[in-house]
Amino acid sequence: MLTHTFKPDQPPPRTSVGIVAWLRANLFSGWFNTLLTLFALYLVWLLLPPLLNWAVLDADWQGSTRADCSGEGACWVFIKARFGQFMYGFYPPELRWRVDLTVLLAIVGAAPLFVRRMPRKAAYGLAFLLVYPLLAFWLLHGGLGLTPVPTSRWGGLMLTLVIAAVGIAGALPLGVLLALGRRSKMPAIKVLCVTFIEFWRGVPLITVLFMSSVMLPLFLPEQVTIDKLLRALIGVILFQSAYVAEVVRGGLQAIPKGQYEAAAAMGLGYWRTMGLVILPQAMKLVIPGLVNTFIALFKDTSLVIIIGLFDLLNSIKQATSDPAWLGMATEGYVFAALVFWIFCFGMSRYSQRLERRLDTGHKR
Amino acid sequence: MQNPANPPRAGSLLSDPKARAWLFQVIAVIAVVAFGWYLFQNTQHNLQQRGILSGFQFLSNSAGFGISQHLIDYAESDSYGRVFVIGLLNTLLVSVIGIVLATLLGFVLGIARLSPNWLVRKLATVYIETFRNIPPLLQIFFWYFAVLLPLPGPRQSLGLGDAFFLNNRGLYMPAPTLDGGFWPFLVAVVLALSAIGVLARAVRRRREATGQGFPLLLTALALLVLLPGLSVLLFGKPFVWSVPQLQGFNFRGGWVVIPELIALTLALTVYTAAFIAENVRAGIQAINHGQTEAARSLGLPPGKTLRLVIVPQALRVIIPPLTSQYLNLAKNSSLAAGIGYPDMVSLFAGTVLNQTGQAIEVIAITMSVYLAISISISILMNVYNKRVALIER
Amino acid sequence: MKMAKTTLAVLGTAVLLGASAMAQAGATLDSVKKKGYLQCGISDGLPGFSYADEKGNYLGIDVDVCRAVAAALFGDASKVKYSPLTAKERFTALQSGEVDVLSRNSTWTSSRDAAMGLNFVGVTYYDGQGFLVNKKLGVKSAKELDGATVCIQAGTTTELNLADYFRANGLKYTPITYDTSDESAKSLESGRCDVLTSDQSQLYAQRIKLAAPDEYVVLPEVISKEPLAPAVRQGDEEWFDIVRWSLFALINAEELGVTSKNVEETAKTTKNPDIGRLLGTEGEFGKDLKLPKDWVVQIVKQVGNYGEVFDRNVGAGSPLKIERGLNALWNKGGLQYAPPVR
């Protein structure tokens, strides 16, 4: 009788496990890939060491004046010295806690919205959206017991955030209305909305800002003056609402016809159908798209430099032409890029995660 | 027929959806018209009150200032109308170059993002995530103020041979000027091109009929070299090259690409390419993997699989978002104002507006031009989209 | 039903807006008084004329003109809000009513005065266009600038003068046009352009912003007349007079030897009828302008006289150290001359 005993498994060949195998599969499979890898390595070698040297190894971190810059690498002393101005603009230093508090409130207040299983999330969210802007305006602008700080002293990252936040908050309702109008069965409404949307999508934001900044007062009756920041915000909101409208329209189109018919069968009118049945579903679908629109808006805020508002980029640009800190343009721009990048990258990651999470729901 | 037991109530017209829709539309239109009229009246009143000229007569006035880059002839005594055309051409120039370069770079990056090569894939990802998350205006400033302006001055130019020079005044290169042999040369080129066209059609017909191939590329190259070459031998050189030479403050002669144009093009290309790459990746990933497997099992090498099977199908998915990237690029070219490139916004909505003070007219013209550019790009891309769209048979 | 209501609400709002607009129409003076502050358009950063220091306080000759108007109106020079404007925004901002006064080193020209709906009130600074070059180029005169690349600011009279000058002298040039003076300065420094052209006062101001000011010289040629003047909107004579006479008060005070230090004392003790009229102790000249009696006292006390303003901002007491030159008083060989108060 023969007994079969399995021999113990041979270990896989050295070439198909471990680091070598990985290298072979991912970097050196075939002559073309090898060539590509070598080329890519060359690129990395060309870019990375000088960049590291400049930004970290040879950089100056200590000190407080131009004299502390050795001139070999980046001089981050400049950023350190002007950090307050980059963050708050000309907001009075002794009142900057108000800005910090506003941001803190936003984070604390909005945090529950990101908890997945929060009860009464919608109600809370609505309340937050109603209360917070008033509170933020009061804190930032002052009045009612707080020292007023005119908007002309707002600046830096704070102004960038204000423009972006107000821009999206204002554009959202307008955009939803426009999207509904565009899908409306009434031809006149549809034409009006399409014209509005396509107009704002077709022109560059610079011209819009320029128009709202210097021409808006010509359209208004004499002596009606609107704050410069507010005018820029109006321009941003109108411009952005067109993009929001297009995103929301995508969501509306994704809702199956059965939902409309079911709502009609329940005897709901137009606004109730939209408000109770269609929009809640559609808005959930378009959240990632809205986040992307917001990212674009966030980057676009840098254009207010053209109309002389001191946002983050303009504050930095202004500081680089200070005689005491000449020649710091690269450091300044890199810092601005880093701040914008952190915000935009963070948001785009969030939007991607949402997209994956929501993917399982409706689309099939 | 109305039921007599149920007489119509006063509000019946309002509860009739059709009538209500009509009423609503009429009201909406009236509101919009009234609002427009209100703005118009205010503006009219304000302009009159403040003694501001209006109308478009200013377009024929003499401009009186210099422009650093003009594609058509321009002298200071020319009109604002001509300045407008120059601004428009400069905008179109940077948009077209940007679109072409961004598309090329975007496709390369998008494909690199899906490369089996780990390093290439990661590098492409880093590129995309870096550049699409930084505002384009900042990128323009960076290229201009931090990269191009610190280049050496004209006297210490970086040179390539004695023909190309790069310094902080721009990129100087030899420019062709016409010589005796130009016309025969032109005829030869046209002949070669039309011969290639005819040949290409014949080759395609034969391939469709018999399946036999033909080394078209080589033949075309040979034609393109031989015919014009013959003309040069027989009739002499078509061009004389005017080489840039250092003279006084600057280089004279040759072509110069000003640093403002380089910075703007670079920034727009780098920024938009990151978005295009993502569109390309999404488009390629949308193609069923079975297509790749089928192509590979037919014996097509990876390159050909990509070129002949995947990309043509992916184009259908890629083109709509690509269109909006092109639109964005054209609109972003207006950021030129930040670095003094004489585009539409900086030249016309900037200098001309300021010299004439006619803000409404100038901004209206500028906005219409951008609208027209946007609509043209949309139409062109839609036409192309129709051509590549899936034809169901 | 609801739709109709919404529309009605929209319409109603529009009507209300219109009605309130009619109620708000009125002269600039009334609106400024009602607001309680003066909205003043200044430049986006030009040392000596208008710029913000690190704390965001605005300083400069142009700023002081705004402060003088505020002092005359409210007796408080700090009741001014500033709108920094780029060269291209400035006239539209004034036309549209965004600012009440434009005090932004703007040249007084006929077309601006007539076609743009502006009125220039008087000259704050007599200037002329010049050239700033790097010493290394070895250029001694503007006539040697054939073929040069020239940096300028967009939408200024300098752009036109430059073209005229090079055309008249048969010279070639390449203009590089920037939006702000900072960009032009940066560009000159990097060597993108050989020469920077602007009003001479600005050249001095920009030179001190360069990393190595001593390496740059201002060429001797002055190629244009640039009378820099504050402007107001056309069609409001009352307001025009107030701004104009606030400026004249500065100049008259210097001529009569009234300074910020001695003004209160002088007002009490003066026997000179000219000074008495200026400082409001004789006659009711403030009332004609709808200003308080002591308007000039307030201006001089809080802002100083023209000489002090000049000295503090651009003259010997400032880093720019510009000579008075054309801007000396008429009786000291300059052009500054103000009609008398009487």
mmCIF file of N, CA, C and O in Angstrom, chain A residues 22 26-27 33 37 40-41 186-189 199 201-204 206 210 215 218-222 243 299 302-303 305 313 317 333 336-337 340-341 344-345 349 352, chain B residues 21 24-25 28 32 38-39 42-43 45-46 49-50 116-119 123 129-130 132-133 135 137-138 141 145-146 271 275 331 334-335 353 359-360 363 367 370-371 374:
data_model
loop_
_atom_site.group_PDB
_atom_site.id
_atom_site.type_symbol
_atom_site.label_atom_id
_atom_site.label_comp_id
_atom_site.label_asym_id
_atom_site.label_seq_id
_atom_site.Cartn_x
_atom_site.Cartn_y
_atom_site.Cartn_z
ATOM 1 N N TRP A 22 8.197 42.691 -6.097
ATOM 2 C CA TRP A 22 7.405 43.919 -6.225
ATOM 3 C C TRP A 22 8.064 44.875 -7.199
ATOM 4 O O TRP A 22 7.437 45.447 -8.072
ATOM 5 N N ASN A 26 6.367 46.038 -10.586
ATOM 6 C CA ASN A 26 5.884 47.409 -10.663
ATOM 7 C C ASN A 26 6.824 48.373 -11.358
ATOM 8 O O ASN A 26 6.388 49.417 -11.813
ATOM 9 N N LEU A 27 8.088 48.054 -11.400
ATOM 10 C CA LEU A 27 9.007 49.038 -11.942
ATOM 11 C C LEU A 27 9.802 48.542 -13.155
ATOM 12 O O LEU A 27 10.137 49.322 -14.026
ATOM 13 N N ASN A 33 9.081 49.777 -19.547
ATOM 14 C CA ASN A 33 8.819 50.159 -18.171
ATOM 15 C C ASN A 33 10.097 50.509 -17.442
ATOM 16 O O ASN A 33 10.140 51.448 -16.649
ATOM 17 N N THR A 37 10.876 53.971 -15.637
ATOM 18 C CA THR A 37 11.280 54.053 -14.234
ATOM 19 C C THR A 37 12.552 54.867 -14.096
ATOM 20 O O THR A 37 12.650 55.754 -13.239
ATOM 21 N N ALA A 40 11.784 58.444 -14.614
ATOM 22 C CA ALA A 40 11.078 59.013 -13.469
ATOM 23 C C ALA A 40 12.034 59.222 -12.308
ATOM 24 O O ALA A 40 11.999 60.254 -11.632
ATOM 25 N N LEU A 41 12.915 58.238 -12.093
ATOM 26 C CA LEU A 41 13.902 58.380 -11.020
ATOM 27 C C LEU A 41 14.782 59.594 -11.263
ATOM 28 O O LEU A 41 15.084 60.357 -10.344
ATOM 29 N N MET A 186 -42.419 75.618 -17.573
ATOM 30 C CA MET A 186 -42.885 76.904 -18.087
ATOM 31 C C MET A 186 -41.798 77.515 -18.959
ATOM 32 O O MET A 186 -40.702 77.808 -18.474
ATOM 33 N N PRO A 187 -42.088 77.716 -20.243
ATOM 34 C CA PRO A 187 -41.022 78.135 -21.163
ATOM 35 C C PRO A 187 -40.369 79.454 -20.772
ATOM 36 O O PRO A 187 -39.141 79.574 -20.845
ATOM 37 N N ALA A 188 -41.165 80.424 -20.341
ATOM 38 C CA ALA A 188 -40.576 81.733 -20.048
ATOM 39 C C ALA A 188 -39.586 81.616 -18.891
ATOM 40 O O ALA A 188 -38.475 82.148 -18.944
ATOM 41 N N ILE A 189 -39.992 80.898 -17.848
ATOM 42 C CA ILE A 189 -39.115 80.717 -16.692
ATOM 43 C C ILE A 189 -37.849 80.000 -17.119
ATOM 44 O O ILE A 189 -36.732 80.364 -16.753
ATOM 45 N N PHE A 199 -25.091 82.938 -19.025
ATOM 46 C CA PHE A 199 -24.364 84.205 -19.016
ATOM 47 C C PHE A 199 -23.239 84.167 -17.987
ATOM 48 O O PHE A 199 -22.087 84.434 -18.293
ATOM 49 N N ARG A 201 -21.859 81.681 -16.541
ATOM 50 C CA ARG A 201 -20.852 80.660 -16.790
ATOM 51 C C ARG A 201 -19.921 81.029 -17.931
ATOM 52 O O ARG A 201 -18.833 80.483 -18.054
ATOM 53 N N GLY A 202 -20.377 81.940 -18.757
ATOM 54 C CA GLY A 202 -19.589 82.265 -19.946
ATOM 55 C C GLY A 202 -18.586 83.383 -19.745
ATOM 56 O O GLY A 202 -17.697 83.566 -20.562
ATOM 57 N N VAL A 203 -18.710 84.156 -18.674
ATOM 58 C CA VAL A 203 -17.803 85.288 -18.503
ATOM 59 C C VAL A 203 -16.802 84.986 -17.394
ATOM 60 O O VAL A 203 -17.102 84.237 -16.485
ATOM 61 N N PRO A 204 -15.597 85.573 -17.487
ATOM 62 C CA PRO A 204 -14.599 85.335 -16.442
ATOM 63 C C PRO A 204 -14.972 86.071 -15.153
ATOM 64 O O PRO A 204 -15.585 87.143 -15.212
ATOM 65 N N ILE A 206 -13.149 87.688 -13.216
ATOM 66 C CA ILE A 206 -12.510 89.014 -13.115
ATOM 67 C C ILE A 206 -13.449 90.107 -13.584
ATOM 68 O O ILE A 206 -13.626 91.119 -12.917
ATOM 69 N N PHE A 210 -15.004 93.050 -11.389
ATOM 70 C CA PHE A 210 -14.759 94.424 -11.786
ATOM 71 C C PHE A 210 -16.075 95.168 -11.922
ATOM 72 O O PHE A 210 -16.224 96.298 -11.494
ATOM 73 N N MET A 215 -18.878 99.167 -11.213
ATOM 74 C CA MET A 215 -20.030 99.586 -12.000
ATOM 75 C C MET A 215 -21.370 99.443 -11.297
ATOM 76 O O MET A 215 -22.318 100.122 -11.630
ATOM 77 N N LEU A 218 -23.170 102.463 -10.426
ATOM 78 C CA LEU A 218 -23.756 103.223 -11.539
ATOM 79 C C LEU A 218 -25.167 102.736 -11.847
ATOM 80 O O LEU A 218 -25.986 103.484 -12.365
ATOM 81 N N PHE A 219 -25.429 101.466 -11.562
ATOM 82 C CA PHE A 219 -26.749 100.911 -11.844
ATOM 83 C C PHE A 219 -27.762 101.284 -10.768
ATOM 84 O O PHE A 219 -28.953 101.194 -10.982
ATOM 85 N N LEU A 220 -27.256 101.616 -9.603
ATOM 86 C CA LEU A 220 -28.152 101.880 -8.475
ATOM 87 C C LEU A 220 -28.456 103.366 -8.407
ATOM 88 O O LEU A 220 -27.744 104.179 -8.971
ATOM 89 N N PRO A 221 -29.521 103.719 -7.700
ATOM 90 C CA PRO A 221 -29.840 105.135 -7.568
ATOM 91 C C PRO A 221 -28.707 105.868 -6.883
ATOM 92 O O PRO A 221 -27.898 105.263 -6.176
ATOM 93 N N GLU A 222 -28.674 107.168 -7.077
ATOM 94 C CA GLU A 222 -27.620 107.971 -6.476
ATOM 95 C C GLU A 222 -27.602 107.800 -4.978
ATOM 96 O O GLU A 222 -28.643 107.632 -4.349
ATOM 97 N N TYR A 243 -22.974 78.033 -11.301
ATOM 98 C CA TYR A 243 -22.290 76.738 -11.246
ATOM 99 C C TYR A 243 -23.030 75.779 -10.320
ATOM 100 O O TYR A 243 -23.183 74.601 -10.622
ATOM 101 N N LYS A 299 -10.595 78.667 -4.556
ATOM 102 C CA LYS A 299 -9.426 79.095 -5.327
ATOM 103 C C LYS A 299 -9.696 80.429 -6.020
ATOM 104 O O LYS A 299 -8.825 81.273 -6.131
ATOM 105 N N SER A 302 -9.023 84.148 -4.743
ATOM 106 C CA SER A 302 -7.752 84.858 -4.894
ATOM 107 C C SER A 302 -7.857 85.986 -5.917
ATOM 108 O O SER A 302 -7.008 86.856 -5.952
ATOM 109 N N LEU A 303 -8.919 85.984 -6.736
ATOM 110 C CA LEU A 303 -9.039 87.022 -7.756
ATOM 111 C C LEU A 303 -9.428 88.376 -7.184
ATOM 112 O O LEU A 303 -9.342 89.377 -7.887
ATOM 113 N N ILE A 305 -7.934 90.140 -5.505
ATOM 114 C CA ILE A 305 -6.735 90.970 -5.582
ATOM 115 C C ILE A 305 -6.906 92.042 -6.662
ATOM 116 O O ILE A 305 -6.436 93.155 -6.536
ATOM 117 N N LEU A 313 -3.738 86.071 -0.581
ATOM 118 C CA LEU A 313 -2.726 86.256 -1.619
ATOM 119 C C LEU A 313 -2.272 87.711 -1.683
ATOM 120 O O LEU A 313 -1.084 88.000 -1.791
ATOM 121 N N LYS A 317 1.354 89.338 -1.168
ATOM 122 C CA LYS A 317 1.967 90.115 -2.230
ATOM 123 C C LYS A 317 2.386 91.478 -1.699
ATOM 124 O O LYS A 317 3.460 91.982 -2.021
ATOM 125 N N TYR A 333 4.904 83.147 -2.006
ATOM 126 C CA TYR A 333 4.013 82.399 -2.889
ATOM 127 C C TYR A 333 3.930 80.936 -2.467
ATOM 128 O O TYR A 333 2.865 80.328 -2.527
ATOM 129 N N ALA A 336 1.580 80.781 0.418
ATOM 130 C CA ALA A 336 0.192 80.932 -0.028
ATOM 131 C C ALA A 336 -0.278 79.637 -0.683
ATOM 132 O O ALA A 336 -1.382 79.145 -0.413
ATOM 133 N N ALA A 337 0.594 79.084 -1.534
ATOM 134 C CA ALA A 337 0.231 77.851 -2.228
ATOM 135 C C ALA A 337 -0.051 76.744 -1.223
ATOM 136 O O ALA A 337 -1.024 75.993 -1.357
ATOM 137 N N PHE A 340 -3.493 77.324 0.511
ATOM 138 C CA PHE A 340 -4.583 76.992 -0.411
ATOM 139 C C PHE A 340 -4.628 75.484 -0.637
ATOM 140 O O PHE A 340 -5.682 74.878 -0.662
ATOM 141 N N TRP A 341 -3.444 74.901 -0.767
ATOM 142 C CA TRP A 341 -3.387 73.479 -1.075
ATOM 143 C C TRP A 341 -3.982 72.660 0.063
ATOM 144 O O TRP A 341 -4.764 71.731 -0.168
ATOM 145 N N CYS A 344 -7.791 73.003 -0.094
ATOM 146 C CA CYS A 344 -8.410 72.390 -1.271
ATOM 147 C C CYS A 344 -8.224 70.875 -1.254
ATOM 148 O O CYS A 344 -9.153 70.122 -1.548
ATOM 149 N N PHE A 345 -7.031 70.442 -0.882
ATOM 150 C CA PHE A 345 -6.766 69.006 -0.893
ATOM 151 C C PHE A 345 -7.634 68.319 0.157
ATOM 152 O O PHE A 345 -8.251 67.282 -0.116
ATOM 153 N N ARG A 349 -10.415 65.496 -0.745
ATOM 154 C CA ARG A 349 -10.405 64.152 -0.160
ATOM 155 C C ARG A 349 -11.759 63.847 0.465
ATOM 156 O O ARG A 349 -12.327 62.772 0.294
ATOM 157 N N GLN A 352 -14.239 63.051 -2.146
ATOM 158 C CA GLN A 352 -14.067 61.706 -2.714
ATOM 159 C C GLN A 352 -14.628 60.648 -1.786
ATOM 160 O O GLN A 352 -15.265 59.691 -2.212
ATOM 161 N N ALA B 21 -49.831 78.780 -14.418
ATOM 162 C CA ALA B 21 -48.505 78.799 -15.027
ATOM 163 C C ALA B 21 -48.342 80.045 -15.888
ATOM 164 O O ALA B 21 -47.317 80.715 -15.851
ATOM 165 N N PHE B 24 -48.030 83.132 -13.729
ATOM 166 C CA PHE B 24 -46.733 83.155 -13.086
ATOM 167 C C PHE B 24 -45.655 83.621 -14.061
ATOM 168 O O PHE B 24 -44.824 84.482 -13.744
ATOM 169 N N GLN B 25 -45.717 83.069 -15.273
ATOM 170 C CA GLN B 25 -44.694 83.444 -16.251
ATOM 171 C C GLN B 25 -44.778 84.911 -16.605
ATOM 172 O O GLN B 25 -43.776 85.602 -16.710
ATOM 173 N N ALA B 28 -43.371 86.880 -13.861
ATOM 174 C CA ALA B 28 -41.912 86.765 -13.811
ATOM 175 C C ALA B 28 -41.266 87.625 -14.890
ATOM 176 O O ALA B 28 -40.302 88.354 -14.632
ATOM 177 N N VAL B 32 -38.775 90.802 -14.327
ATOM 178 C CA VAL B 32 -37.421 90.895 -14.865
ATOM 179 C C VAL B 32 -37.275 92.146 -15.722
ATOM 180 O O VAL B 32 -36.309 92.908 -15.588
ATOM 181 N N TYR B 38 -35.494 99.410 -14.498
ATOM 182 C CA TYR B 38 -35.131 100.198 -13.317
ATOM 183 C C TYR B 38 -33.622 100.467 -13.317
ATOM 184 O O TYR B 38 -33.174 101.604 -13.161
ATOM 185 N N LEU B 39 -32.831 99.420 -13.560
ATOM 186 C CA LEU B 39 -31.383 99.593 -13.612
ATOM 187 C C LEU B 39 -30.997 100.533 -14.743
ATOM 188 O O LEU B 39 -30.168 101.420 -14.588
ATOM 189 N N ASN B 42 -31.762 104.130 -13.866
ATOM 190 C CA ASN B 42 -30.765 104.637 -12.916
ATOM 191 C C ASN B 42 -29.485 104.999 -13.619
ATOM 192 O O ASN B 42 -28.923 106.075 -13.417
ATOM 193 N N THR B 43 -29.018 104.057 -14.449
ATOM 194 C CA THR B 43 -27.755 104.263 -15.130
ATOM 195 C C THR B 43 -27.834 105.500 -16.010
ATOM 196 O O THR B 43 -26.966 106.371 -15.975
ATOM 197 N N HIS B 45 -29.798 108.007 -15.795
ATOM 198 C CA HIS B 45 -29.862 109.190 -14.959
ATOM 199 C C HIS B 45 -28.479 109.541 -14.421
ATOM 200 O O HIS B 45 -28.035 110.686 -14.489
ATOM 201 N N ASN B 46 -27.791 108.516 -13.900
ATOM 202 C CA ASN B 46 -26.483 108.754 -13.309
ATOM 203 C C ASN B 46 -25.496 109.287 -14.332
ATOM 204 O O ASN B 46 -24.724 110.196 -14.055
ATOM 205 N N GLN B 49 -26.447 112.894 -15.187
ATOM 206 C CA GLN B 49 -26.201 113.758 -14.045
ATOM 207 C C GLN B 49 -24.724 114.064 -13.906
ATOM 208 O O GLN B 49 -24.321 115.167 -13.594
ATOM 209 N N ARG B 50 -23.895 113.063 -14.146
ATOM 210 C CA ARG B 50 -22.470 113.235 -13.895
ATOM 211 C C ARG B 50 -21.705 113.614 -15.150
ATOM 212 O O ARG B 50 -20.488 113.665 -15.156
ATOM 213 N N PRO B 116 1.103 50.785 -15.334
ATOM 214 C CA PRO B 116 1.454 49.670 -14.460
ATOM 215 C C PRO B 116 2.712 49.982 -13.647
ATOM 216 O O PRO B 116 3.000 49.311 -12.667
ATOM 217 N N ASN B 117 3.442 51.015 -14.078
ATOM 218 C CA ASN B 117 4.667 51.385 -13.384
ATOM 219 C C ASN B 117 4.335 52.203 -12.142
ATOM 220 O O ASN B 117 3.815 53.309 -12.229
ATOM 221 N N TRP B 118 4.684 51.654 -10.971
ATOM 222 C CA TRP B 118 4.297 52.265 -9.712
ATOM 223 C C TRP B 118 4.814 53.702 -9.577
ATOM 224 O O TRP B 118 4.087 54.617 -9.228
ATOM 225 N N LEU B 119 6.083 53.897 -9.906
ATOM 226 C CA LEU B 119 6.709 55.200 -9.714
ATOM 227 C C LEU B 119 6.053 56.256 -10.595
ATOM 228 O O LEU B 119 5.726 57.362 -10.153
ATOM 229 N N LEU B 123 4.051 59.547 -9.356
ATOM 230 C CA LEU B 123 4.487 60.889 -9.756
ATOM 231 C C LEU B 123 3.341 61.651 -10.392
ATOM 232 O O LEU B 123 3.123 62.826 -10.109
ATOM 233 N N GLU B 129 -2.449 66.178 -7.859
ATOM 234 C CA GLU B 129 -2.976 66.675 -6.594
ATOM 235 C C GLU B 129 -2.328 67.994 -6.188
ATOM 236 O O GLU B 129 -2.929 68.792 -5.499
ATOM 237 N N THR B 130 -1.072 68.206 -6.607
ATOM 238 C CA THR B 130 -0.430 69.474 -6.273
ATOM 239 C C THR B 130 -1.038 70.611 -7.073
ATOM 240 O O THR B 130 -1.506 71.596 -6.523
ATOM 241 N N ARG B 132 -3.686 70.980 -9.106
ATOM 242 C CA ARG B 132 -5.084 71.391 -9.251
ATOM 243 C C ARG B 132 -5.629 71.994 -7.972
ATOM 244 O O ARG B 132 -6.727 72.516 -7.962
ATOM 245 N N ASN B 133 -4.848 71.929 -6.901
ATOM 246 C CA ASN B 133 -5.329 72.499 -5.647
ATOM 247 C C ASN B 133 -4.687 73.840 -5.311
ATOM 248 O O ASN B 133 -4.759 74.296 -4.189
ATOM 249 N N PRO B 135 -4.522 77.895 -6.574
ATOM 250 C CA PRO B 135 -5.225 78.822 -7.463
ATOM 251 C C PRO B 135 -4.379 79.200 -8.681
ATOM 252 O O PRO B 135 -3.169 79.420 -8.544
ATOM 253 N N LEU B 137 -4.161 81.911 -10.373
ATOM 254 C CA LEU B 137 -3.527 83.233 -10.293
ATOM 255 C C LEU B 137 -2.190 83.136 -9.560
ATOM 256 O O LEU B 137 -1.186 83.718 -9.964
ATOM 257 N N LEU B 138 -2.194 82.361 -8.483
ATOM 258 C CA LEU B 138 -0.977 82.158 -7.707
ATOM 259 C C LEU B 138 0.085 81.483 -8.563
ATOM 260 O O LEU B 138 1.263 81.834 -8.520
ATOM 261 N N PHE B 141 1.569 84.071 -10.904
ATOM 262 C CA PHE B 141 2.531 84.903 -10.177
ATOM 263 C C PHE B 141 3.824 84.145 -9.957
ATOM 264 O O PHE B 141 4.910 84.683 -10.108
ATOM 265 N N PHE B 145 6.969 85.881 -11.376
ATOM 266 C CA PHE B 145 7.840 86.622 -10.463
ATOM 267 C C PHE B 145 8.940 85.752 -9.864
ATOM 268 O O PHE B 145 10.003 86.248 -9.532
ATOM 269 N N ALA B 146 8.680 84.474 -9.685
ATOM 270 C CA ALA B 146 9.671 83.643 -9.002
ATOM 271 C C ALA B 146 10.521 82.823 -9.961
ATOM 272 O O ALA B 146 11.608 82.385 -9.593
ATOM 273 N N TYR B 271 -1.907 74.009 -14.853
ATOM 274 C CA TYR B 271 -3.117 73.943 -14.033
ATOM 275 C C TYR B 271 -4.192 73.107 -14.731
ATOM 276 O O TYR B 271 -4.742 72.172 -14.157
ATOM 277 N N PHE B 275 -6.415 68.897 -14.427
ATOM 278 C CA PHE B 275 -7.844 68.545 -14.502
ATOM 279 C C PHE B 275 -8.113 67.603 -15.669
ATOM 280 O O PHE B 275 -8.866 66.641 -15.559
ATOM 281 N N LYS B 331 -11.302 81.306 -20.011
ATOM 282 C CA LYS B 331 -11.693 82.347 -19.058
ATOM 283 C C LYS B 331 -10.531 82.692 -18.133
ATOM 284 O O LYS B 331 -10.345 83.849 -17.792
ATOM 285 N N SER B 334 -7.898 85.436 -18.657
ATOM 286 C CA SER B 334 -8.121 86.829 -18.266
ATOM 287 C C SER B 334 -7.280 87.208 -17.044
ATOM 288 O O SER B 334 -7.170 88.378 -16.723
ATOM 289 N N LEU B 335 -6.690 86.216 -16.387
ATOM 290 C CA LEU B 335 -5.836 86.524 -15.236
ATOM 291 C C LEU B 335 -4.549 87.203 -15.673
ATOM 292 O O LEU B 335 -3.741 87.616 -14.847
ATOM 293 N N LEU B 353 -10.322 101.299 -20.963
ATOM 294 C CA LEU B 353 -11.371 101.750 -20.057
ATOM 295 C C LEU B 353 -10.915 102.985 -19.298
ATOM 296 O O LEU B 353 -11.642 103.952 -19.137
ATOM 297 N N ALA B 359 -16.822 102.912 -18.702
ATOM 298 C CA ALA B 359 -16.791 101.589 -18.093
ATOM 299 C C ALA B 359 -17.878 100.674 -18.643
ATOM 300 O O ALA B 359 -17.621 99.509 -18.954
ATOM 301 N N ILE B 360 -19.088 101.183 -18.759
ATOM 302 C CA ILE B 360 -20.202 100.305 -19.133
ATOM 303 C C ILE B 360 -19.993 99.712 -20.521
ATOM 304 O O ILE B 360 -20.103 98.502 -20.717
ATOM 305 N N ILE B 363 -16.865 97.239 -20.515
ATOM 306 C CA ILE B 363 -17.119 95.961 -19.833
ATOM 307 C C ILE B 363 -18.148 95.153 -20.617
ATOM 308 O O ILE B 363 -18.024 93.924 -20.744
ATOM 309 N N MET B 367 -17.354 91.424 -21.865
ATOM 310 C CA MET B 367 -18.148 90.268 -21.475
ATOM 311 C C MET B 367 -18.729 89.564 -22.702
ATOM 312 O O MET B 367 -18.739 88.333 -22.765
ATOM 313 N N TYR B 370 -16.122 87.335 -24.295
ATOM 314 C CA TYR B 370 -15.905 86.070 -23.594
ATOM 315 C C TYR B 370 -17.074 85.127 -23.787
ATOM 316 O O TYR B 370 -16.894 83.922 -23.960
ATOM 317 N N LEU B 371 -18.291 85.693 -23.771
ATOM 318 C CA LEU B 371 -19.461 84.852 -24.040
ATOM 319 C C LEU B 371 -19.323 84.212 -25.410
ATOM 320 O O LEU B 371 -19.554 83.019 -25.591
ATOM 321 N N SER B 374 -16.744 81.486 -25.365
ATOM 322 C CA SER B 374 -17.272 80.305 -24.682
ATOM 323 C C SER B 374 -18.233 79.540 -25.581
ATOM 324 O O SER B 374 -18.155 78.320 -25.703
#
